[in-house]
XYZ file of C-alpha atoms in Angstrom:
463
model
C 25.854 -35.597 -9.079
C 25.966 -31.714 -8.885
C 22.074 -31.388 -8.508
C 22.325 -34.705 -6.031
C 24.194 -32.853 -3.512
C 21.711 -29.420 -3.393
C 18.673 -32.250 -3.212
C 20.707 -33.659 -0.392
C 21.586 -30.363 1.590
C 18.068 -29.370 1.177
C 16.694 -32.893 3.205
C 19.297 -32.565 5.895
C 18.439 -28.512 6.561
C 16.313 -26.614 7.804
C 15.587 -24.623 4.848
C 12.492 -26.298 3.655
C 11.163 -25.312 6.961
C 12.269 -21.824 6.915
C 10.630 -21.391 3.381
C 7.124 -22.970 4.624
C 7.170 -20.639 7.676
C 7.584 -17.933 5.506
C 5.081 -18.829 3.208
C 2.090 -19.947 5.603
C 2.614 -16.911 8.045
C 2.603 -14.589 4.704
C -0.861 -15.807 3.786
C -2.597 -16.020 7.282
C -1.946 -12.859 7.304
C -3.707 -11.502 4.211
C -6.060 -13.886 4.495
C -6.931 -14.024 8.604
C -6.004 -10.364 9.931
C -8.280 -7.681 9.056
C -6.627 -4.113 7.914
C -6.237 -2.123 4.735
C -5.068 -4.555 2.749
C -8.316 -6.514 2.670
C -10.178 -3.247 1.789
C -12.157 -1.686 -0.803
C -9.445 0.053 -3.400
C -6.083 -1.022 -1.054
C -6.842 -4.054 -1.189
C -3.505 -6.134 -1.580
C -4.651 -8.107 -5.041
C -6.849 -5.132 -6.862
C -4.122 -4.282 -8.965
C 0.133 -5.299 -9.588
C 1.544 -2.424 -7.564
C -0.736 -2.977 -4.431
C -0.049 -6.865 -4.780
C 3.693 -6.038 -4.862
C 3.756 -3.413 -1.903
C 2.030 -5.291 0.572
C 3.836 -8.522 0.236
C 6.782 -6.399 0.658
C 5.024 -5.148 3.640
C 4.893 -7.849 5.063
C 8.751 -7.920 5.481
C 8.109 -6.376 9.176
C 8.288 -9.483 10.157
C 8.910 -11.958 7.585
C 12.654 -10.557 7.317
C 13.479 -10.541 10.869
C 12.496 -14.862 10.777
C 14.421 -15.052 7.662
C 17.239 -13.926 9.617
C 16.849 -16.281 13.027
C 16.182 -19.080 10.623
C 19.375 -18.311 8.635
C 21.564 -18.288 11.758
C 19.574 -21.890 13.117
C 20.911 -22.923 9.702
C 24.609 -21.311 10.208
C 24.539 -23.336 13.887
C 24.211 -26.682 12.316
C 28.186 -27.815 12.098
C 28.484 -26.582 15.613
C 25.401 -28.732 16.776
C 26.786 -31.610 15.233
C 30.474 -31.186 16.593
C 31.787 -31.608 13.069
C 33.407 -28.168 12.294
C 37.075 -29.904 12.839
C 36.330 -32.667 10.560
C 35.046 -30.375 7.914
C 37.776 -27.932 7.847
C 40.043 -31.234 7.115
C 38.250 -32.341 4.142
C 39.567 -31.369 0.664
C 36.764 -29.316 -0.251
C 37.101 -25.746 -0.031
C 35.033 -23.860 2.952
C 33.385 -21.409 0.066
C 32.045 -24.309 -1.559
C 29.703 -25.296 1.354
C 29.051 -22.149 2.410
C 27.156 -21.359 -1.345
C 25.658 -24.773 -1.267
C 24.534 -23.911 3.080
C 23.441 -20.358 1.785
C 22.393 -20.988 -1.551
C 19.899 -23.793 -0.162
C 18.771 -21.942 2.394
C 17.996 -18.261 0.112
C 16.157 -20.590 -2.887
C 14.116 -22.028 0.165
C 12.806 -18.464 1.372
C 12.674 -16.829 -2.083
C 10.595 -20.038 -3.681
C 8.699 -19.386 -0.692
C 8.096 -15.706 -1.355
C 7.696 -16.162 -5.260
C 4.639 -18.278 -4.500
C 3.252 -16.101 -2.557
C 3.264 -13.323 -5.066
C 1.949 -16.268 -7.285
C -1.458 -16.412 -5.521
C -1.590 -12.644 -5.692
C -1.524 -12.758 -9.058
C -3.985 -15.405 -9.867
C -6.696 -13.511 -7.754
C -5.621 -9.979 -9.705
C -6.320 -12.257 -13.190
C -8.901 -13.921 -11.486
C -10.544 -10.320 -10.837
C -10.376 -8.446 -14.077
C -7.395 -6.200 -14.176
C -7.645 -4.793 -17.145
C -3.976 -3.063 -16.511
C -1.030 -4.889 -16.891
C 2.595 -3.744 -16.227
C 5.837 -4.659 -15.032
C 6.468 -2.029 -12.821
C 5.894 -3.624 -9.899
C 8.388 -6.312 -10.533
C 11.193 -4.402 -8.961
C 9.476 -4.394 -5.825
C 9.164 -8.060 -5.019
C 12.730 -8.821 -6.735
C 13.988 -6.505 -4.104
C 11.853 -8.129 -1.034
C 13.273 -11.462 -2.335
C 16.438 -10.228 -2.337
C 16.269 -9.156 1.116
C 15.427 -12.776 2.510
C 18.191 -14.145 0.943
C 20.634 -11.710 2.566
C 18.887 -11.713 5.591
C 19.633 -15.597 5.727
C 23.092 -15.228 4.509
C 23.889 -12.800 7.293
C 22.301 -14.546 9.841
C 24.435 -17.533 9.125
C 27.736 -16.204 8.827
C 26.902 -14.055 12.486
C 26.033 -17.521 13.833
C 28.617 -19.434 12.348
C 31.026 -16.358 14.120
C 29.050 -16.584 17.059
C 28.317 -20.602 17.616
C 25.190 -19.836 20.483
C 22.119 -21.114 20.680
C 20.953 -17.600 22.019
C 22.226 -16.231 18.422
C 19.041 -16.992 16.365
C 16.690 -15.372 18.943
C 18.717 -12.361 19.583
C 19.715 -11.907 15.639
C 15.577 -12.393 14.945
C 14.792 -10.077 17.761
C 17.495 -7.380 16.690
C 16.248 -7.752 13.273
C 12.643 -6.965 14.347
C 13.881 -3.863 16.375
C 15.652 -2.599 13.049
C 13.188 -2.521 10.664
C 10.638 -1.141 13.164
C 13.069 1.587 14.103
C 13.752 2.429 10.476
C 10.367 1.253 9.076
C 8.253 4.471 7.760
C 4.659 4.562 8.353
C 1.426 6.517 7.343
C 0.923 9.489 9.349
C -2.379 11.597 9.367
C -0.596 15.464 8.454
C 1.606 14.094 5.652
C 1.183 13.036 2.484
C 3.752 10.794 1.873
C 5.455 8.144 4.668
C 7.339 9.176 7.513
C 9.909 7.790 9.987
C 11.312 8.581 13.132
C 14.980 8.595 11.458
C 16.371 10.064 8.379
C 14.631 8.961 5.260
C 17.694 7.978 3.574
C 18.371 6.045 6.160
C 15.142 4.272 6.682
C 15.368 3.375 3.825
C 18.029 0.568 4.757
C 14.771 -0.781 6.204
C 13.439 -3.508 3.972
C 9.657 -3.265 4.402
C 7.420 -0.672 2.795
C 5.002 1.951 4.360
C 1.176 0.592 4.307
C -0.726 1.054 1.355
C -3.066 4.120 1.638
C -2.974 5.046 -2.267
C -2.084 2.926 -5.538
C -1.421 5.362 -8.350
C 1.947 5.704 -5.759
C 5.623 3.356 -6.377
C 8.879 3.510 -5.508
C 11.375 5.546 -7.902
C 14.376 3.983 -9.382
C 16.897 5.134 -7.045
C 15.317 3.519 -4.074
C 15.760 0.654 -5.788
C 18.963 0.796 -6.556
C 19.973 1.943 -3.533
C 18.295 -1.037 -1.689
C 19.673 -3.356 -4.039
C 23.619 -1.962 -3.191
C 22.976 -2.706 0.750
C 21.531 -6.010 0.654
C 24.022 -7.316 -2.096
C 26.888 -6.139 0.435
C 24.883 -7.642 3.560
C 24.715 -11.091 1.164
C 28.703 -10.799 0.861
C 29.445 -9.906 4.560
C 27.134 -13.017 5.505
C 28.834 -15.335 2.489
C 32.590 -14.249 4.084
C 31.571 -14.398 7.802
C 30.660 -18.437 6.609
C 33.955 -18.908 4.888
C 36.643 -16.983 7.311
C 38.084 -18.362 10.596
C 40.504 -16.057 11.839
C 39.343 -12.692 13.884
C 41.046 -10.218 11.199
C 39.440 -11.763 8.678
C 36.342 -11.388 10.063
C 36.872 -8.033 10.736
C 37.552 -7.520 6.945
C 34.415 -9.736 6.039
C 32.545 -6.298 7.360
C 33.625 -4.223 4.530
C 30.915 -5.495 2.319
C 28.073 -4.457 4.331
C 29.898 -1.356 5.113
C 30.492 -0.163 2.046
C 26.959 -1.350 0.789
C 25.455 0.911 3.247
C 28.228 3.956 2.748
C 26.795 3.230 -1.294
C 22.980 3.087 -0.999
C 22.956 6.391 1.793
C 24.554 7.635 -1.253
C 21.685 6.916 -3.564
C 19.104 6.651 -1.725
C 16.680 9.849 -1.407
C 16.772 12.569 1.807
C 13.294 13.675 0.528
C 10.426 11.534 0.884
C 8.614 13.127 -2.409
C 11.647 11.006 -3.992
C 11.156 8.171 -2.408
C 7.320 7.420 -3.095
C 6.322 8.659 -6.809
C 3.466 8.741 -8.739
C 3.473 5.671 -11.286
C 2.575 7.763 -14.496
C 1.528 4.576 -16.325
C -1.064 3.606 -13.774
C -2.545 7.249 -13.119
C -3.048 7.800 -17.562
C -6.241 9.066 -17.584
C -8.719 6.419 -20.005
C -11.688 8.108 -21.059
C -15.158 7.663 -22.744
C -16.380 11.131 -23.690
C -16.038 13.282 -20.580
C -16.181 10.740 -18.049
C -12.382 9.831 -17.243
C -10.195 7.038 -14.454
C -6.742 5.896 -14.542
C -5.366 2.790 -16.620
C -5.029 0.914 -13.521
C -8.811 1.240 -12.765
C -10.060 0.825 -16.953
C -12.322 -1.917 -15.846
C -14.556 0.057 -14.302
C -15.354 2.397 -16.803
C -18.123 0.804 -18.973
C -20.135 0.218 -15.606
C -19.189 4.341 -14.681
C -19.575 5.727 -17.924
C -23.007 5.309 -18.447
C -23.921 6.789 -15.176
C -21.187 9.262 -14.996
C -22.804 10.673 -18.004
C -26.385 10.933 -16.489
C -25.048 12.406 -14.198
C -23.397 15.408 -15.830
C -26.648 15.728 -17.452
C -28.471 16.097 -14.016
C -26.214 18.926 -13.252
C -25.763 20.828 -16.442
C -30.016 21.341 -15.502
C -29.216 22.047 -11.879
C -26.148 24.195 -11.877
C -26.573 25.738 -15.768
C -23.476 27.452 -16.706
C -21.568 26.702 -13.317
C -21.892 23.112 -13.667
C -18.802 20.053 -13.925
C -18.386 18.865 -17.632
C -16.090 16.264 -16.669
C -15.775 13.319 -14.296
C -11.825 11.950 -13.369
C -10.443 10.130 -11.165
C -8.179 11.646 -8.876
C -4.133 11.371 -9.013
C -3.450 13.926 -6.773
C -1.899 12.201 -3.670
C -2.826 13.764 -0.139
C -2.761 13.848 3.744
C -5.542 11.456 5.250
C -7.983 14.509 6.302
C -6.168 16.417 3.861
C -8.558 18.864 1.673
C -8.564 17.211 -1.957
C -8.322 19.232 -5.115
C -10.958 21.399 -6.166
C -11.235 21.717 -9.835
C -14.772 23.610 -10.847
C -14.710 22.187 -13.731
C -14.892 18.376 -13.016
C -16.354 16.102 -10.294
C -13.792 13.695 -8.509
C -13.617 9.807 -8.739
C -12.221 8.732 -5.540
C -12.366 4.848 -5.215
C -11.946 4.697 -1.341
C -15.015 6.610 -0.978
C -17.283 3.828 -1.003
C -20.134 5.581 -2.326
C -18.379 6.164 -5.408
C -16.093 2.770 -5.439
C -18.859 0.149 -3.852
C -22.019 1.667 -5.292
C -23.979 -0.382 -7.737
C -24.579 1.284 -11.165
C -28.233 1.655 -10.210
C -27.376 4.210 -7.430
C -24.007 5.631 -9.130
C -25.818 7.935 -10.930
C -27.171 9.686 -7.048
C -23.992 9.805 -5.314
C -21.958 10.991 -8.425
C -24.825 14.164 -8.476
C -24.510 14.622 -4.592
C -20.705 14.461 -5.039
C -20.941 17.348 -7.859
C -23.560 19.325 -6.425
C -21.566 19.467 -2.801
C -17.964 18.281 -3.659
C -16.479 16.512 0.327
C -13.676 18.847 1.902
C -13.576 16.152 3.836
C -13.383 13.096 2.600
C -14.908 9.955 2.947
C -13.582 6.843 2.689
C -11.548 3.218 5.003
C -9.963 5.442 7.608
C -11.858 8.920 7.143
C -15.748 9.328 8.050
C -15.884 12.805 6.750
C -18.712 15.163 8.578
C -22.553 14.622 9.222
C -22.996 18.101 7.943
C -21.752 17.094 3.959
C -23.537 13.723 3.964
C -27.003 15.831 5.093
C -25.912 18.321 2.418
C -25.539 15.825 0.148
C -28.536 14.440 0.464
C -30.792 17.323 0.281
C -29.180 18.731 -2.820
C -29.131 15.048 -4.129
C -33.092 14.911 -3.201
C -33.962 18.093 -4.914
C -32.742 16.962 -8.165
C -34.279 14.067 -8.278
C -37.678 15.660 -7.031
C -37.969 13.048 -3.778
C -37.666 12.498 -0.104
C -34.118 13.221 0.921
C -32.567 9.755 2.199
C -29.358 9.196 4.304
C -26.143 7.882 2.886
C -25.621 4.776 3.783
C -22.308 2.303 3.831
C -20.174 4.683 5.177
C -18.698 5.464 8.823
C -21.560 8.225 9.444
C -24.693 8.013 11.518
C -27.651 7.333 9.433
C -29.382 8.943 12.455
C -27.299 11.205 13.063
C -27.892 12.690 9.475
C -31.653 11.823 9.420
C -31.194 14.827 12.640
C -29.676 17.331 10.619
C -31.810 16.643 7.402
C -35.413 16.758 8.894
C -35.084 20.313 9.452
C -33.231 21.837 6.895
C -35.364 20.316 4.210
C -38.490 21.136 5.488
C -37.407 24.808 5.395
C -35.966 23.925 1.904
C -38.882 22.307 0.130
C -41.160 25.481 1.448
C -39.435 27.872 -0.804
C -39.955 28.859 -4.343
C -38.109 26.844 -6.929
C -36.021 29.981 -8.200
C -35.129 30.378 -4.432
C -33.814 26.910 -3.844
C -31.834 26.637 -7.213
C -30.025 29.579 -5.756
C -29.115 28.113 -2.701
C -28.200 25.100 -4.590
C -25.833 27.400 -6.346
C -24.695 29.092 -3.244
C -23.942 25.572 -1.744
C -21.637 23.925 -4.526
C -20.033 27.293 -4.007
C -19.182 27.153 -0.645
C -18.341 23.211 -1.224
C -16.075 23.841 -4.525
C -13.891 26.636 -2.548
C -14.128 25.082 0.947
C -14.772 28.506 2.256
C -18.933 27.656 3.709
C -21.078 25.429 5.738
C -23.134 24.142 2.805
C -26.028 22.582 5.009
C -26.469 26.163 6.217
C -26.577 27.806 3.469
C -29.330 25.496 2.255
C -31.189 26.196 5.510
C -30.529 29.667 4.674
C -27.875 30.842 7.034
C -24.640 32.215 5.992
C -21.160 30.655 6.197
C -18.646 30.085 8.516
């Protein structure tokens, strides 16, 4: 009889609904819209913490439906005219306001729970090698959110029997979290918002993805959790209450939830977004080195990461990288990356390095230790003509052929045919003792950031 009436409430509500919505408008998303998180190393199912930020992402818009849905659900007594001849029945008002919420919140986190199903069959499906539980937190928090965002909207609708209360709750709803919601900028490394961060924070969605060694610390968590658990009561006690001062007191909830998590929540953003030290491990074979969340690609980089290290130890002699490693250094887009002498840099979104066969690795791992990018390359950054042409002379002279172009990035191939046609026809004139020192003089410049490498191997001077 108990699991009857649940069965029943679900048939006769609009929660089914509201969890399909949810669902279906989740995956057209991912699937239909283009953006980062159908790209190269961001993309939403290469690994658990990606998988877990974007769907909670995608809160910018799935919370503010979870909340006019909640409050179409909250209107349903007052549709029917049968609030009088409820409130006369023997059962108590709290009762079906857990079975009206309770419905309603398994609807929308079912809903959301499948959806981080299918992300995890594709990251199986794909090889992850690195498993963890880190991300759970994450989506346990974004389901949480629905739920309270459907609680509250019913008890504000069931307070505030309109039919303009859905829209204008889903509307306000979408004005909050885009208000409060923090974003990737291009000067800052970590995501910023136009209000406090503590207080964007209140904010359900995430920032976009842009790199996924980074999570959210504990106390954002927690913090999180303490506000929606209070806007859950608040929307529970707005369903039960008739009387305007208790109303008024059904507030407290979300009040004090809030007054609690600005409490706990972080001011500084470098607390809010963390390195996950787990996923950024270093796994190595010999010198060549990536994180545990990207182990699966190191039998295909090892073997050319070595070659390559080879190829320069002959180029550079004593001056040359005797390491490859993935980067774990987080950084502004544009941003100038680390500059260790004494490795060359792994960085996945450059698509040389992260979408290069093994038969070509070899090339663009020598061109990226020979003239290490100040500016890099990769989804949202084109770096400059200049490095790609330096690049591919330097690359060229090692391998004792025609410099070529690099392709499959943002850059000009024509563009960089221009600046190479020149500069190595000067280049491939001079003695061989000559052009190893201008080699040297370029990875130089390129290591400290402090030259115009292409002119130095034309044999100009630096900036």
């Amino acid at each position: 009889m108990n699991l009857r009436i649940p069965l029943i409430e679900l048939k006769r509500s609009v929660a089914p609904w509201a969890g399909a919505v949810v669902l279906v408008a989740a995956l057209a998303f991912l699937h239909l819209i283009p953006g980062a998180w159908a790209q190269d190393s961001t993309l939403w199912t290469a690994q658990w913490t990606s998988m877990a930020l974007w769907t909670r992402y995608l809160l910018v818009f799935l919370w503010p439906i979870a909340v006019g849905l909640g409050a179409l659900q909250g209107l349903r007594d007052h549709r029917s005219a049968m609030a009088e001849l409820l409130t006369s029945t023997p059962r108590p008002t709290r009762h079906r306001a857990v079975l009206l919420a309770g419905t309603t919140a398994f609807a929308l986190v079912s809903a959301f729970v499948l959806l981080v199903l299918v992300g995890a069959v594709r990251i199986l499906s794909g090889g992850a090698s690195f498993t963890h539980l880190g991300w759970l937190p994450i989506s346990l928090v974004a389901a949480l959110a629905l739920a309270a965002g459907a609680a509250l909207g019913m008890g504000v609708a069931r307070t505030l029997p309109s039919v303009l209360t859905p829209p204008v709750l889903a509307l306000s709803a979408f004005l909050f979290v885009n208000f409060l919601r923090q974003v990737q900028s291009s000067d800052h490394v970590l995501p910023t918002s136009a209000a406090p961060n503590a207080l964007s924070l209140l904010s359900p969605p995430v920032a976009d993805v842009r790199d996924t060694l980074l999570t959210l610390s504990f106390p954002v968590h927690l913090g999180q959790t303490l506000w929606l658990l209070g806007m859950a009561a608040t929307g529970l006690a707005l369903l039960t209450v008739t009387r305007p001062r208790a109303r008024l007191l059904a507030l407290t909830p979300l009040l004090a939830g809030g007054a609690l998590a600005l409490l706990v929540l972080p001011a500084d953003p470098r607390d809010t977004y963390v390195v996950d030290r787990a996923a950024a491990a270093q796994v190595c074979d010999g010198p060549v080195c990536v994180t545990a969340a990207r182990q699966a690609r190191l039998d295909t980089l090892a073997g050319p990461g070595k070659e390559a290290l080879r190829l320069l130890r002959g180029s550079l002699g004593d001056r040359a990288p005797v390491a490859l490693r993935e980067t774990t250094v987080p950084r502004a887009i544009s941003g100038t990356p680390e500059r260790p002498r004494d490795s060359v840099l792994l960085d996945f979104s450059d698509r040389m390095i992260g979408q290069t066969e093994s038969g070509r690795l070899t090339r663009a791992l020598v061109g990226q230790g020979l003239v290490p990018l100040c500016h890099p390359r990769s989804t949202i950054e084109s770096g400059t003509h200049e490095e790609a042409a330096a690049q591919a002379v330097a690359t060229a002279w090692v391998f004792g052929e025609e410099p070529r172009p690099i392709e499959g990035t943002m850059l000009s191939t024509t563009d960089q045919e221009n600046l190479i046609r020149p500069v190595w026809k000067r280049f491939a004139a001079l003695p061989r003792d000559e052009q190893r020192e201008r080699i040297g003089a370029a990875h130089a410049a390129a290591v400290s950031c402090s030259g115009d490498p292409l002119a130095l191997l034309n044999g100009g001077g630096t900036w």
